[in-house]
Amino acid sequence: MSNSNLFKGSLSTIVLKLLKEEGRMYGYEITQKVKDATKGKFKITEGALYPTLHKLEADGILEVEVEKVDNRLRKYYRLTEKGTTETAKKISELEEYIKTLQEVIFLKPKIG
């Protein structure tokens, strides 16, 4: 399931939701949090995560803080004010999509 198109289409919403809850995170931390939370069902690759983070940053949804940790520079991502608004919007859209999808999947056949 880790490479499914459904998951890829939800990646930015997942990242935004995590950042809303955690405040700030670095890339590897995001991948591990998703892996742990889904008991390994969803695995975010660097090839999927970093382009998503860079696009969200370019769109003004995320800001980056660079810190030196163990003699290495680490980029921490956090939501901007615009990002907070966008996160609420994306979560609402995803919830509505899931609700509609469930209605279609569990559609009961008409009798008569």
PDB file of C-alpha atoms in Angstrom, residues 9-101:
ATOM      1  CA  GLY A   9      -2.605  11.964  -3.308  1.00  0.00           C
ATOM      2  CA  SER A  10      -3.032  12.364   0.440  1.00  0.00           C
ATOM      3  CA  LEU A  11       0.624  12.920   1.315  1.00  0.00           C
ATOM      4  CA  SER A  12       0.514  16.702   1.634  1.00  0.00           C
ATOM      5  CA  THR A  13      -2.567  16.490   3.873  1.00  0.00           C
ATOM      6  CA  ILE A  14      -0.855  13.874   6.055  1.00  0.00           C
ATOM      7  CA  VAL A  15       2.263  16.053   6.369  1.00  0.00           C
ATOM      8  CA  LEU A  16       0.215  19.148   7.194  1.00  0.00           C
ATOM      9  CA  LYS A  17      -1.822  17.282   9.818  1.00  0.00           C
ATOM     10  CA  LEU A  18       1.352  16.010  11.498  1.00  0.00           C
ATOM     11  CA  LEU A  19       2.883  19.473  11.559  1.00  0.00           C
ATOM     12  CA  LYS A  20      -0.331  20.897  12.991  1.00  0.00           C
ATOM     13  CA  GLU A  21      -0.161  18.367  15.831  1.00  0.00           C
ATOM     14  CA  GLU A  22       3.598  18.382  16.447  1.00  0.00           C
ATOM     15  CA  GLY A  23       4.463  22.025  15.782  1.00  0.00           C
ATOM     16  CA  ARG A  24       7.630  21.323  13.836  1.00  0.00           C
ATOM     17  CA  MET A  25       9.339  18.260  12.470  1.00  0.00           C
ATOM     18  CA  TYR A  26      12.229  17.265  10.233  1.00  0.00           C
ATOM     19  CA  GLY A  27      11.866  14.965   7.234  1.00  0.00           C
ATOM     20  CA  TYR A  28      13.023  11.672   8.712  1.00  0.00           C
ATOM     21  CA  GLU A  29      10.884  12.309  11.777  1.00  0.00           C
ATOM     22  CA  ILE A  30       7.828  12.685   9.537  1.00  0.00           C
ATOM     23  CA  THR A  31       8.530   9.398   7.759  1.00  0.00           C
ATOM     24  CA  GLN A  32       8.935   7.535  11.040  1.00  0.00           C
ATOM     25  CA  LYS A  33       5.829   9.048  12.621  1.00  0.00           C
ATOM     26  CA  VAL A  34       3.690   7.921   9.669  1.00  0.00           C
ATOM     27  CA  LYS A  35       5.278   4.469   9.621  1.00  0.00           C
ATOM     28  CA  ASP A  36       4.728   4.035  13.382  1.00  0.00           C
ATOM     29  CA  ALA A  37       1.174   5.426  13.354  1.00  0.00           C
ATOM     30  CA  THR A  38       0.139   3.070  10.537  1.00  0.00           C
ATOM     31  CA  LYS A  39       2.042   0.066  11.896  1.00  0.00           C
ATOM     32  CA  GLY A  40       4.152   0.054   8.747  1.00  0.00           C
ATOM     33  CA  LYS A  41       1.267   0.122   6.256  1.00  0.00           C
ATOM     34  CA  PHE A  42       2.289   3.556   4.957  1.00  0.00           C
ATOM     35  CA  LYS A  43       5.946   4.191   4.280  1.00  0.00           C
ATOM     36  CA  ILE A  44       6.925   7.583   2.940  1.00  0.00           C
ATOM     37  CA  THR A  45      10.006   7.532   0.750  1.00  0.00           C
ATOM     38  CA  GLU A  46      12.392  10.471   0.589  1.00  0.00           C
ATOM     39  CA  GLY A  47      11.599  10.672  -3.115  1.00  0.00           C
ATOM     40  CA  ALA A  48       7.969  11.417  -2.282  1.00  0.00           C
ATOM     41  CA  LEU A  49       8.404  13.436   0.911  1.00  0.00           C
ATOM     42  CA  TYR A  50      10.985  16.053  -0.015  1.00  0.00           C
ATOM     43  CA  PRO A  51       9.332  17.233  -3.238  1.00  0.00           C
ATOM     44  CA  THR A  52       6.092  17.580  -1.237  1.00  0.00           C
ATOM     45  CA  LEU A  53       7.850  19.570   1.499  1.00  0.00           C
ATOM     46  CA  HIS A  54       9.591  21.800  -1.057  1.00  0.00           C
ATOM     47  CA  LYS A  55       6.327  22.498  -2.894  1.00  0.00           C
ATOM     48  CA  LEU A  56       4.527  23.357   0.353  1.00  0.00           C
ATOM     49  CA  GLU A  57       7.394  25.668   1.263  1.00  0.00           C
ATOM     50  CA  ALA A  58       7.346  27.333  -2.184  1.00  0.00           C
ATOM     51  CA  ASP A  59       3.586  27.844  -1.826  1.00  0.00           C
ATOM     52  CA  GLY A  60       4.085  29.664   1.489  1.00  0.00           C
ATOM     53  CA  ILE A  61       2.415  26.901   3.500  1.00  0.00           C
ATOM     54  CA  LEU A  62       5.565  25.807   5.337  1.00  0.00           C
ATOM     55  CA  GLU A  63       8.570  27.646   6.661  1.00  0.00           C
ATOM     56  CA  VAL A  64      11.955  26.109   7.331  1.00  0.00           C
ATOM     57  CA  GLU A  65      14.215  26.493  10.335  1.00  0.00           C
ATOM     58  CA  VAL A  66      17.758  25.151  10.063  1.00  0.00           C
ATOM     59  CA  GLU A  67      19.518  23.963  13.217  1.00  0.00           C
ATOM     60  CA  LYS A  68      22.858  22.330  13.803  1.00  0.00           C
ATOM     61  CA  VAL A  69      22.371  18.910  15.409  1.00  0.00           C
ATOM     62  CA  ASP A  70      25.388  16.651  16.039  1.00  0.00           C
ATOM     63  CA  ASN A  71      27.545  18.719  13.657  1.00  0.00           C
ATOM     64  CA  ARG A  72      24.945  18.402  10.890  1.00  0.00           C
ATOM     65  CA  LEU A  73      22.418  20.886   9.630  1.00  0.00           C
ATOM     66  CA  ARG A  74      18.838  19.726  10.052  1.00  0.00           C
ATOM     67  CA  LYS A  75      15.815  21.372   8.413  1.00  0.00           C
ATOM     68  CA  TYR A  76      12.734  21.652  10.568  1.00  0.00           C
ATOM     69  CA  TYR A  77       9.415  22.377   8.900  1.00  0.00           C
ATOM     70  CA  ARG A  78       6.562  24.274  10.500  1.00  0.00           C
ATOM     71  CA  LEU A  79       3.237  25.660   9.308  1.00  0.00           C
ATOM     72  CA  THR A  80       2.940  29.307   8.387  1.00  0.00           C
ATOM     73  CA  GLU A  81      -0.254  31.221   9.140  1.00  0.00           C
ATOM     74  CA  LYS A  82      -1.376  30.412   5.590  1.00  0.00           C
ATOM     75  CA  GLY A  83      -0.390  26.802   6.260  1.00  0.00           C
ATOM     76  CA  THR A  84      -2.635  26.592   9.310  1.00  0.00           C
ATOM     77  CA  THR A  85      -5.603  27.753   7.222  1.00  0.00           C
ATOM     78  CA  GLU A  86      -4.691  25.434   4.350  1.00  0.00           C
ATOM     79  CA  THR A  87      -4.365  22.463   6.726  1.00  0.00           C
ATOM     80  CA  ALA A  88      -7.888  22.938   8.056  1.00  0.00           C
ATOM     81  CA  LYS A  89      -9.177  23.218   4.484  1.00  0.00           C
ATOM     82  CA  LYS A  90      -7.327  20.099   3.262  1.00  0.00           C
ATOM     83  CA  ILE A  91      -8.417  17.999   6.260  1.00  0.00           C
ATOM     84  CA  SER A  92     -12.026  19.049   5.719  1.00  0.00           C
ATOM     85  CA  GLU A  93     -11.807  18.208   2.009  1.00  0.00           C
ATOM     86  CA  LEU A  94     -10.288  14.802   2.752  1.00  0.00           C
ATOM     87  CA  GLU A  95     -12.938  14.010   5.376  1.00  0.00           C
ATOM     88  CA  GLU A  96     -15.689  14.935   2.901  1.00  0.00           C
ATOM     89  CA  TYR A  97     -14.046  12.812   0.201  1.00  0.00           C
ATOM     90  CA  ILE A  98     -13.803   9.801   2.544  1.00  0.00           C
ATOM     91  CA  LYS A  99     -17.440  10.229   3.578  1.00  0.00           C
ATOM     92  CA  THR A 100     -18.592  10.382  -0.053  1.00  0.00           C
ATOM     93  CA  LEU A 101     -16.409   7.418  -0.991  1.00  0.00           C
TER      94      LEU A 101
END
